[in-house]
Tab-separated table of C-alpha atoms in Angstrom:
chain	number	residue	atom	x	y	z
A	762	UNK	CA	250.764	-97.635	329.385
A	763	UNK	CA	249.616	-96.587	325.988
A	764	UNK	CA	250.322	-98.646	322.930
A	765	UNK	CA	250.637	-97.539	319.359
A	766	UNK	CA	249.967	-99.340	316.114
A	767	UNK	CA	253.088	-100.934	314.677
A	768	UNK	CA	252.206	-100.164	311.088
A	769	UNK	CA	253.578	-97.815	308.492
A	770	UNK	CA	250.177	-97.354	306.886
A	771	UNK	CA	248.976	-95.246	309.818
A	772	UNK	CA	252.253	-93.878	311.147
A	773	UNK	CA	254.805	-93.543	308.381
A	774	UNK	CA	252.841	-93.432	305.174
A	775	UNK	CA	249.234	-92.664	304.513
A	776	UNK	CA	247.064	-95.667	303.847
A	777	UNK	CA	245.915	-95.791	300.254
A	778	UNK	CA	242.201	-96.601	300.073
A	779	UNK	CA	241.161	-97.971	296.714
A	780	UNK	CA	237.740	-97.953	295.004
A	781	UNK	CA	234.935	-100.194	296.174
A	782	UNK	CA	234.086	-103.479	294.494
A	783	UNK	CA	233.519	-104.267	291.739
A	784	UNK	CA	235.594	-101.392	290.318
A	785	UNK	CA	238.845	-102.661	291.814
A	786	UNK	CA	237.888	-106.252	292.573
A	787	UNK	CA	238.873	-107.414	289.107
A	788	UNK	CA	242.534	-106.515	289.581
A	789	UNK	CA	243.139	-106.638	293.332
A	790	UNK	CA	244.292	-110.257	293.145
A	791	UNK	CA	247.045	-109.326	290.722
A	792	UNK	CA	248.025	-106.424	292.966
A	793	UNK	CA	248.581	-108.870	295.829
A	794	UNK	CA	252.158	-109.618	294.820
A	795	UNK	CA	252.845	-111.430	298.080
A	796	UNK	CA	250.566	-114.284	296.988
A	797	UNK	CA	252.860	-115.147	294.098
A	798	UNK	CA	256.019	-114.517	296.088
A	799	UNK	CA	254.917	-116.971	298.773
A	800	UNK	CA	253.467	-119.512	296.309
A	801	UNK	CA	250.094	-119.327	298.005
A	802	UNK	CA	248.299	-121.181	295.185
A	803	UNK	CA	250.570	-124.176	295.728
A	804	UNK	CA	250.039	-124.049	299.486
A	805	UNK	CA	246.269	-123.945	298.979
A	806	UNK	CA	246.389	-127.256	297.164
A	807	UNK	CA	247.408	-128.712	300.534
A	808	UNK	CA	245.208	-126.737	302.948
A	809	UNK	CA	243.310	-123.460	303.186
A	810	UNK	CA	243.115	-123.306	306.959
A	811	UNK	CA	239.709	-124.879	307.481
A	812	UNK	CA	238.632	-125.163	311.106
A	813	UNK	CA	241.143	-122.633	312.464
A	814	UNK	CA	240.088	-119.487	314.350
A	815	UNK	CA	242.393	-116.464	314.204
A	816	UNK	CA	241.793	-113.647	316.659
A	817	UNK	CA	242.579	-110.107	315.464
A	818	UNK	CA	242.685	-107.555	318.310
A	819	UNK	CA	242.796	-104.249	316.446
A	820	UNK	CA	240.305	-101.655	315.174
A	821	UNK	CA	237.564	-104.201	314.539
A	822	UNK	CA	236.733	-105.788	311.186
A	823	UNK	CA	234.208	-104.498	308.686
A	824	UNK	CA	232.185	-107.245	306.942
A	825	UNK	CA	233.785	-106.776	303.515
A	826	UNK	CA	232.224	-108.908	300.723
A	827	UNK	CA	235.566	-110.704	300.268
A	828	UNK	CA	235.715	-111.580	303.970
A	829	UNK	CA	232.275	-111.748	305.539
A	830	UNK	CA	231.759	-115.517	305.134
A	831	UNK	CA	234.714	-116.086	307.471
A	832	UNK	CA	233.868	-113.399	310.008
A	833	UNK	CA	232.650	-114.265	313.497
A	834	UNK	CA	230.894	-111.725	315.709
A	835	UNK	CA	233.789	-111.166	318.108
A	836	UNK	CA	233.501	-108.297	320.554
A	837	UNK	CA	234.502	-104.728	321.296
A	838	UNK	CA	236.170	-103.521	324.439
A	839	UNK	CA	235.915	-99.770	323.914
A	840	UNK	CA	233.734	-97.499	326.004
A	841	UNK	CA	230.222	-97.269	324.651
A	842	UNK	CA	230.744	-100.140	322.237
A	843	UNK	CA	228.003	-102.375	320.886
A	844	UNK	CA	229.591	-105.676	321.888
A	845	UNK	CA	230.255	-106.691	318.267
A	846	UNK	CA	233.704	-106.686	316.669
A	847	UNK	CA	232.311	-106.446	313.130
A	848	UNK	CA	232.831	-102.708	312.833
A	849	UNK	CA	235.841	-100.659	311.825
A	850	UNK	CA	236.303	-96.918	311.359
A	851	UNK	CA	239.949	-96.870	310.270
A	852	UNK	CA	240.222	-99.929	307.936
A	853	UNK	CA	243.327	-101.313	309.622
A	854	UNK	CA	241.720	-104.273	311.346
A	855	UNK	CA	239.772	-105.072	308.186
A	856	UNK	CA	242.999	-105.067	306.219
A	857	UNK	CA	244.698	-107.431	308.665
A	858	UNK	CA	241.742	-109.812	308.633
A	859	UNK	CA	241.709	-109.807	304.833
A	860	UNK	CA	245.381	-110.743	304.653
A	861	UNK	CA	244.672	-113.677	306.929
A	862	UNK	CA	241.371	-115.055	305.674
A	863	UNK	CA	239.782	-113.156	302.756
A	864	UNK	CA	238.002	-115.603	300.457
A	865	UNK	CA	237.567	-113.320	297.445
A	866	UNK	CA	234.400	-112.795	295.452
A	867	UNK	CA	234.763	-115.285	292.633
A	868	UNK	CA	237.317	-116.932	290.413
A	869	UNK	CA	240.459	-114.801	290.833
A	870	UNK	CA	238.351	-111.802	291.869
A	871	UNK	CA	238.672	-109.820	295.058
A	872	UNK	CA	241.242	-110.101	297.823
A	873	UNK	CA	242.598	-113.474	298.903
A	874	UNK	CA	243.993	-114.321	302.320
A	875	UNK	CA	246.740	-116.762	303.220
A	876	UNK	CA	244.179	-119.029	304.934
A	877	UNK	CA	240.855	-118.338	303.154
A	878	UNK	CA	238.947	-121.042	305.026
A	879	UNK	CA	240.036	-119.916	308.481
A	880	UNK	CA	237.639	-117.843	310.564
A	881	UNK	CA	238.346	-114.412	312.020
A	882	UNK	CA	237.494	-113.485	315.603
A	883	UNK	CA	237.436	-109.660	315.441
A	884	UNK	CA	238.129	-107.610	318.553
A	885	UNK	CA	237.667	-103.855	318.486
A	886	UNK	CA	240.162	-102.536	321.016
A	887	UNK	CA	240.855	-99.077	319.632
A	888	UNK	CA	239.153	-96.704	317.227
A	889	UNK	CA	240.286	-94.187	314.644
A	890	UNK	CA	242.749	-91.544	315.889
A	891	UNK	CA	242.924	-93.140	319.319
A	892	UNK	CA	245.424	-95.489	320.899
A	893	UNK	CA	244.423	-98.327	323.158
A	894	UNK	CA	246.293	-99.252	326.290
A	895	UNK	CA	247.951	-102.358	327.677
A	896	UNK	CA	244.896	-103.345	329.663
A	897	UNK	CA	242.742	-103.163	326.540
A	898	UNK	CA	245.115	-105.441	324.664
A	899	UNK	CA	245.230	-107.765	327.662
A	900	UNK	CA	241.431	-107.886	327.702
A	901	UNK	CA	241.475	-108.738	324.014
A	902	UNK	CA	243.851	-111.640	324.618
A	903	UNK	CA	241.781	-112.847	327.549
A	904	UNK	CA	238.699	-112.838	325.338
A	905	UNK	CA	240.589	-114.703	322.608
A	906	UNK	CA	241.704	-117.367	325.058
A	907	UNK	CA	238.237	-117.892	326.507
A	908	UNK	CA	236.683	-118.059	323.031
A	909	UNK	CA	238.790	-120.875	321.603
A	910	UNK	CA	241.128	-118.996	319.284
A	911	UNK	CA	243.868	-121.096	317.693
A	912	UNK	CA	246.021	-118.137	316.661
A	913	UNK	CA	246.214	-114.530	317.867
A	914	UNK	CA	247.571	-111.919	315.450
A	915	UNK	CA	248.712	-108.741	317.222
A	916	UNK	CA	249.520	-106.017	314.668
A	917	UNK	CA	250.651	-103.505	317.284
A	918	UNK	CA	253.101	-102.796	320.062
A	919	UNK	CA	252.170	-102.108	323.678
A	920	UNK	CA	253.483	-101.357	327.121
A	921	UNK	CA	254.567	-104.420	329.083
A	922	UNK	CA	252.026	-104.410	331.920
A	923	UNK	CA	251.682	-107.275	334.373
A	924	UNK	CA	248.157	-108.003	333.156
A	925	UNK	CA	249.262	-108.140	329.538
A	926	UNK	CA	252.164	-110.459	330.369
A	927	UNK	CA	249.792	-112.756	332.230
A	928	UNK	CA	247.319	-112.703	329.329
A	929	UNK	CA	250.007	-113.713	326.850
A	930	UNK	CA	251.268	-116.494	329.104
A	931	UNK	CA	247.705	-117.745	329.575
A	932	UNK	CA	247.157	-117.819	325.816
A	933	UNK	CA	250.357	-119.764	325.228
A	934	UNK	CA	249.477	-122.180	328.032
A	935	UNK	CA	246.086	-122.694	326.361
A	936	UNK	CA	247.924	-123.828	323.195
A	937	UNK	CA	247.288	-120.629	321.233
A	938	UNK	CA	250.014	-119.436	318.877
A	939	UNK	CA	250.633	-115.702	319.394
A	940	UNK	CA	252.105	-113.703	316.502
A	941	UNK	CA	253.071	-110.034	316.912
A	942	UNK	CA	254.512	-107.169	314.889
A	943	UNK	CA	258.103	-106.202	315.665
A	944	UNK	CA	257.460	-102.501	315.033
A	945	UNK	CA	258.216	-99.859	312.418
A	946	UNK	CA	260.996	-97.358	311.961
A	947	UNK	CA	261.407	-94.486	312.620
A	948	UNK	CA	258.737	-94.490	315.332
A	949	UNK	CA	260.081	-97.712	316.842
A	950	UNK	CA	263.772	-98.233	317.546
A	951	UNK	CA	263.762	-101.717	319.025
A	952	UNK	CA	261.540	-104.775	318.765
A	953	UNK	CA	258.396	-103.842	320.647
A	954	UNK	CA	256.222	-105.608	323.148
A	955	UNK	CA	254.506	-108.094	322.978
A	956	UNK	CA	256.663	-109.291	320.051
A	957	UNK	CA	259.620	-109.636	322.395
A	958	UNK	CA	257.682	-111.656	324.984
A	959	UNK	CA	259.045	-115.224	325.296
A	960	UNK	CA	256.931	-117.637	323.286
A	961	UNK	CA	255.535	-114.989	320.915
A	962	UNK	CA	256.518	-115.144	317.235
A	963	UNK	CA	258.104	-111.755	316.450
A	964	UNK	CA	257.618	-110.717	312.824
A	965	UNK	CA	259.749	-108.392	310.720
A	966	UNK	CA	259.338	-107.461	307.075
A	967	UNK	CA	260.841	-107.811	303.601
A	968	UNK	CA	260.201	-105.956	300.360
A	969	UNK	CA	259.211	-107.257	296.920
A	970	UNK	CA	262.735	-108.493	296.272
A	971	UNK	CA	262.890	-110.401	299.520
A	972	UNK	CA	265.299	-107.925	301.081
A	973	UNK	CA	264.949	-106.312	304.480
A	974	UNK	CA	262.168	-103.728	304.389
A	975	UNK	CA	263.412	-100.317	305.496
A	976	UNK	CA	260.311	-99.850	307.639
A	977	UNK	CA	260.978	-102.955	309.748
A	978	UNK	CA	262.863	-102.653	313.042
A	979	UNK	CA	265.706	-105.066	313.665
A	980	UNK	CA	266.682	-106.930	316.791
A	981	UNK	CA	267.705	-110.211	318.324
A	982	UNK	CA	264.055	-111.066	319.059
A	983	UNK	CA	263.027	-111.271	315.384
A	984	UNK	CA	261.891	-114.818	314.574
A	985	UNK	CA	260.741	-114.664	310.943
A	986	UNK	CA	259.994	-112.120	308.231
A	987	UNK	CA	257.282	-111.818	305.580
A	988	UNK	CA	256.239	-109.350	302.852
A	989	UNK	CA	255.643	-105.895	304.350
A	990	UNK	CA	255.664	-103.322	301.533
A	991	UNK	CA	252.805	-102.308	299.226
A	992	UNK	CA	250.525	-105.001	300.606
A	993	UNK	CA	246.978	-104.970	299.210
A	994	UNK	CA	243.999	-106.133	301.244
A	995	UNK	CA	240.406	-105.419	302.186
A	996	UNK	CA	239.203	-102.112	303.600
A	997	UNK	CA	235.982	-100.637	304.968
A	998	UNK	CA	232.845	-99.951	302.898
A	999	UNK	CA	233.721	-102.700	300.419
A	1000	UNK	CA	236.909	-100.925	299.377
A	1001	UNK	CA	240.543	-102.041	299.287
A	1002	UNK	CA	243.714	-100.704	300.825
A	1003	UNK	CA	247.450	-100.717	300.253
A	1004	UNK	CA	249.646	-100.715	303.340
A	1005	UNK	CA	253.286	-100.971	304.367
A	1006	UNK	CA	254.505	-102.144	307.751
A	1007	UNK	CA	255.255	-105.057	310.008
A	1008	UNK	CA	251.587	-105.363	310.919
A	1009	UNK	CA	250.890	-106.493	307.345
A	1010	UNK	CA	253.732	-109.014	307.636
A	1011	UNK	CA	252.293	-110.181	310.957
A	1012	UNK	CA	248.882	-110.861	309.431
A	1013	UNK	CA	250.552	-112.862	306.651
A	1014	UNK	CA	252.509	-114.937	309.186
A	1015	UNK	CA	249.336	-115.483	311.224
A	1016	UNK	CA	247.749	-116.865	308.059
A	1017	UNK	CA	250.749	-119.158	307.609
A	1018	UNK	CA	250.352	-120.398	311.183
A	1019	UNK	CA	246.674	-121.080	310.484
A	1020	UNK	CA	247.675	-123.282	307.546
A	1021	UNK	CA	250.174	-125.189	309.700
A	1022	UNK	CA	247.614	-125.714	312.461
A	1023	UNK	CA	245.063	-126.992	309.935
A	1024	UNK	CA	247.597	-129.341	308.343
A	1025	UNK	CA	249.091	-130.576	311.632
A	1026	UNK	CA	246.335	-130.215	314.254
A	1027	UNK	CA	248.216	-132.153	316.933
A	1028	UNK	CA	251.278	-129.893	317.022
A	1029	UNK	CA	251.847	-127.812	320.147
A	1030	UNK	CA	252.602	-124.094	320.062
A	1031	UNK	CA	256.328	-124.813	320.309
A	1032	UNK	CA	256.164	-127.385	317.503
A	1033	UNK	CA	254.193	-125.039	315.231
A	1034	UNK	CA	256.774	-122.328	315.821
A	1035	UNK	CA	259.543	-124.844	315.261
A	1036	UNK	CA	258.072	-125.897	311.902
A	1037	UNK	CA	257.663	-122.276	310.821
A	1038	UNK	CA	261.223	-121.259	311.711
A	1039	UNK	CA	262.893	-124.507	310.656
A	1040	UNK	CA	261.522	-124.206	307.118
A	1041	UNK	CA	262.114	-120.453	306.761
A	1042	UNK	CA	264.440	-119.377	303.958
A	1043	UNK	CA	267.703	-118.051	305.329
A	1044	UNK	CA	268.554	-114.467	304.375
A	1045	UNK	CA	271.383	-112.143	305.301
A	1046	UNK	CA	274.167	-113.571	307.440
A	1047	UNK	CA	274.049	-117.377	307.631
A	1048	UNK	CA	271.817	-118.569	310.443
A	1049	UNK	CA	269.589	-116.397	312.586
A	1050	UNK	CA	270.292	-112.677	312.336
A	1051	UNK	CA	268.734	-109.481	313.606
A	1052	UNK	CA	267.259	-108.373	310.270
A	1053	UNK	CA	265.629	-111.583	309.063
A	1054	UNK	CA	265.462	-113.771	312.156
A	1055	UNK	CA	265.432	-117.354	310.936
A	1056	UNK	CA	264.397	-116.180	307.474
A	1057	UNK	CA	261.477	-115.557	305.141
A	1058	UNK	CA	258.510	-117.829	305.741
A	1059	UNK	CA	258.061	-120.607	303.176
A	1060	UNK	CA	254.447	-121.779	303.141
A	1061	UNK	CA	254.918	-124.866	301.020
A	1062	UNK	CA	257.948	-126.086	302.965
A	1063	UNK	CA	256.169	-125.428	306.268
A	1064	UNK	CA	253.327	-127.673	305.105
A	1065	UNK	CA	255.362	-130.440	303.491
A	1066	UNK	CA	258.926	-130.612	304.839
A	1067	UNK	CA	260.110	-133.525	306.947
A	1068	UNK	CA	260.945	-131.541	310.075
A	1069	UNK	CA	262.417	-133.528	312.982
A	1070	UNK	CA	260.498	-132.937	316.208
A	1071	UNK	CA	261.856	-130.750	318.949
A	1072	UNK	CA	264.254	-132.622	321.203
A	1073	UNK	CA	263.076	-130.750	324.270
A	1074	UNK	CA	260.375	-128.110	324.492
A	1075	UNK	CA	260.593	-125.111	326.750
A	1076	UNK	CA	257.594	-122.825	327.392
A	1077	UNK	CA	259.989	-119.866	327.346
A	1078	UNK	CA	261.391	-120.612	323.902
A	1079	UNK	CA	259.696	-118.463	321.293
A	1080	UNK	CA	261.593	-120.015	318.405
A	1081	UNK	CA	263.120	-123.480	318.429
A	1082	UNK	CA	266.233	-124.766	316.762
A	1083	UNK	CA	266.179	-124.439	313.021
A	1084	UNK	CA	266.127	-127.776	311.243
A	1085	UNK	CA	265.773	-128.011	307.487
A	1086	UNK	CA	267.622	-129.817	304.687
A	1087	UNK	CA	270.210	-127.507	303.121
A	1088	UNK	CA	273.880	-126.852	302.643
A	1089	UNK	CA	274.789	-124.148	305.142
A	1090	UNK	CA	275.088	-124.965	308.817
A	1091	UNK	CA	273.602	-122.474	311.260
A	1092	UNK	CA	275.237	-122.322	314.667
A	1093	UNK	CA	274.258	-120.435	317.787
A	1094	UNK	CA	274.423	-116.669	317.786
A	1095	UNK	CA	277.207	-115.040	319.736
A	1096	UNK	CA	276.434	-112.216	322.087
A	1097	UNK	CA	273.196	-113.616	323.504
A	1098	UNK	CA	269.699	-112.673	322.465
A	1099	UNK	CA	266.536	-114.504	321.566
A	1100	UNK	CA	267.934	-116.793	318.893
A	1101	UNK	CA	271.012	-117.783	320.874
A	1102	UNK	CA	269.139	-118.390	324.078
A	1103	UNK	CA	266.559	-120.552	322.339
A	1104	UNK	CA	269.285	-122.543	320.588
A	1105	UNK	CA	271.032	-123.150	323.896
A	1106	UNK	CA	267.787	-124.272	325.522
A	1107	UNK	CA	267.231	-126.781	322.762
A	1108	UNK	CA	270.790	-128.099	322.658
A	1109	UNK	CA	270.825	-128.475	326.428
A	1110	UNK	CA	267.951	-130.893	326.038
A	1111	UNK	CA	269.933	-132.821	323.424
A	1112	UNK	CA	272.565	-133.800	325.960
A	1113	UNK	CA	270.178	-136.322	327.469
A	1114	UNK	CA	269.471	-137.976	324.134
A	1115	UNK	CA	272.828	-139.631	323.491
A	1116	UNK	CA	273.208	-140.666	319.855
A	1117	UNK	CA	269.955	-138.905	318.954
A	1118	UNK	CA	271.596	-135.596	319.772
A	1119	UNK	CA	274.241	-136.074	317.115
A	1120	UNK	CA	271.543	-136.906	314.586
A	1121	UNK	CA	269.524	-133.781	315.325
A	1122	UNK	CA	272.548	-131.511	315.382
A	1123	UNK	CA	273.603	-132.918	312.026
A	1124	UNK	CA	270.195	-131.913	310.718
A	1125	UNK	CA	270.673	-128.261	311.694
A	1126	UNK	CA	270.899	-127.039	308.133
A	1127	UNK	CA	269.566	-123.981	306.378
A	1128	UNK	CA	268.178	-123.508	302.900
A	1129	UNK	CA	269.748	-120.591	301.054
A	1130	UNK	CA	267.427	-120.436	298.038
A	1131	UNK	CA	264.577	-118.016	298.607
A	1132	UNK	CA	260.951	-118.256	297.530
A	1133	UNK	CA	260.490	-117.567	293.849
A	1134	UNK	CA	260.139	-113.870	293.186
A	1135	UNK	CA	256.855	-112.916	291.556
A	1136	UNK	CA	256.984	-113.034	287.781
A	1137	UNK	CA	254.869	-109.902	287.572
A	1138	UNK	CA	254.200	-107.108	290.003
A	1139	UNK	CA	250.660	-105.919	290.418
């Protein structure tokens, strides 16, 4: 089956490519409004993702000056390729990598990633004006697993082939957190694959005001959301780009996961996901909903909150119960779906814990105050 990029920058709106450094490098940081919205500076006082490897199976990654120090060789899996993932004809993979781990080019100059000390494992699986297929994405995940990735960021949707399912399961079993884009409207109508695969963190998007981004698909599989509109990052030939889509949000969440893994290196995949969802800021209807999932990611809370451990882990649970100090209680969803099923799996495990179950259920609270909106927009 063929898979298509889940990104508005290539499907819904033309990608805006900005001038090369240093012409735009002086103001790109201010243009990255999501950094202020997510309080990235505060998170970086705790960790910058050192020691974490994030795999990016996409169009490859160009060695942009703001990114090259964190760029591994990777690989390519296209016919006639050179065996090196440090190449990109379309700019999309370079943009995703920059959102995750760009280190900038000086004090407040150049693009900055969510985890600027993490390393990028670039995988070129498709080139400009061509789609890859499920086997290509599966090969990319297999390579990521065998090359010690800690996180895999999948900014695309794909057909659900048996090989791809096995590759995702193998990555999760190898303790790799897999993050994937939910998909973009109007091309996508439902949450795509592999975002809907059990154990994968499915990412939707919000706009500058923290509201549901029109481009983002909705569905019961959504786990968390992150900024997805007018997102500035690195591009090819030393330039910069502005994109809109759930792939941008996915790269941001992958950076957040890198920070969590650096801060809490002993947490399992399920516990990392649990910490991310438990500290997310509730939006929309109270509790998990189809637009926002468990809420907007909160980097600082994810790195500092006292989050009770999971009562019982299940390899099929892609998002655990939400536990965070707040005022509004979130109960299970009605009508089934990812959030409800995961809640039921977790609460079933509580039955064996006696008094501890009551304690953990009492802690199922949600925070209703969102991350501070940026004081200025770039």
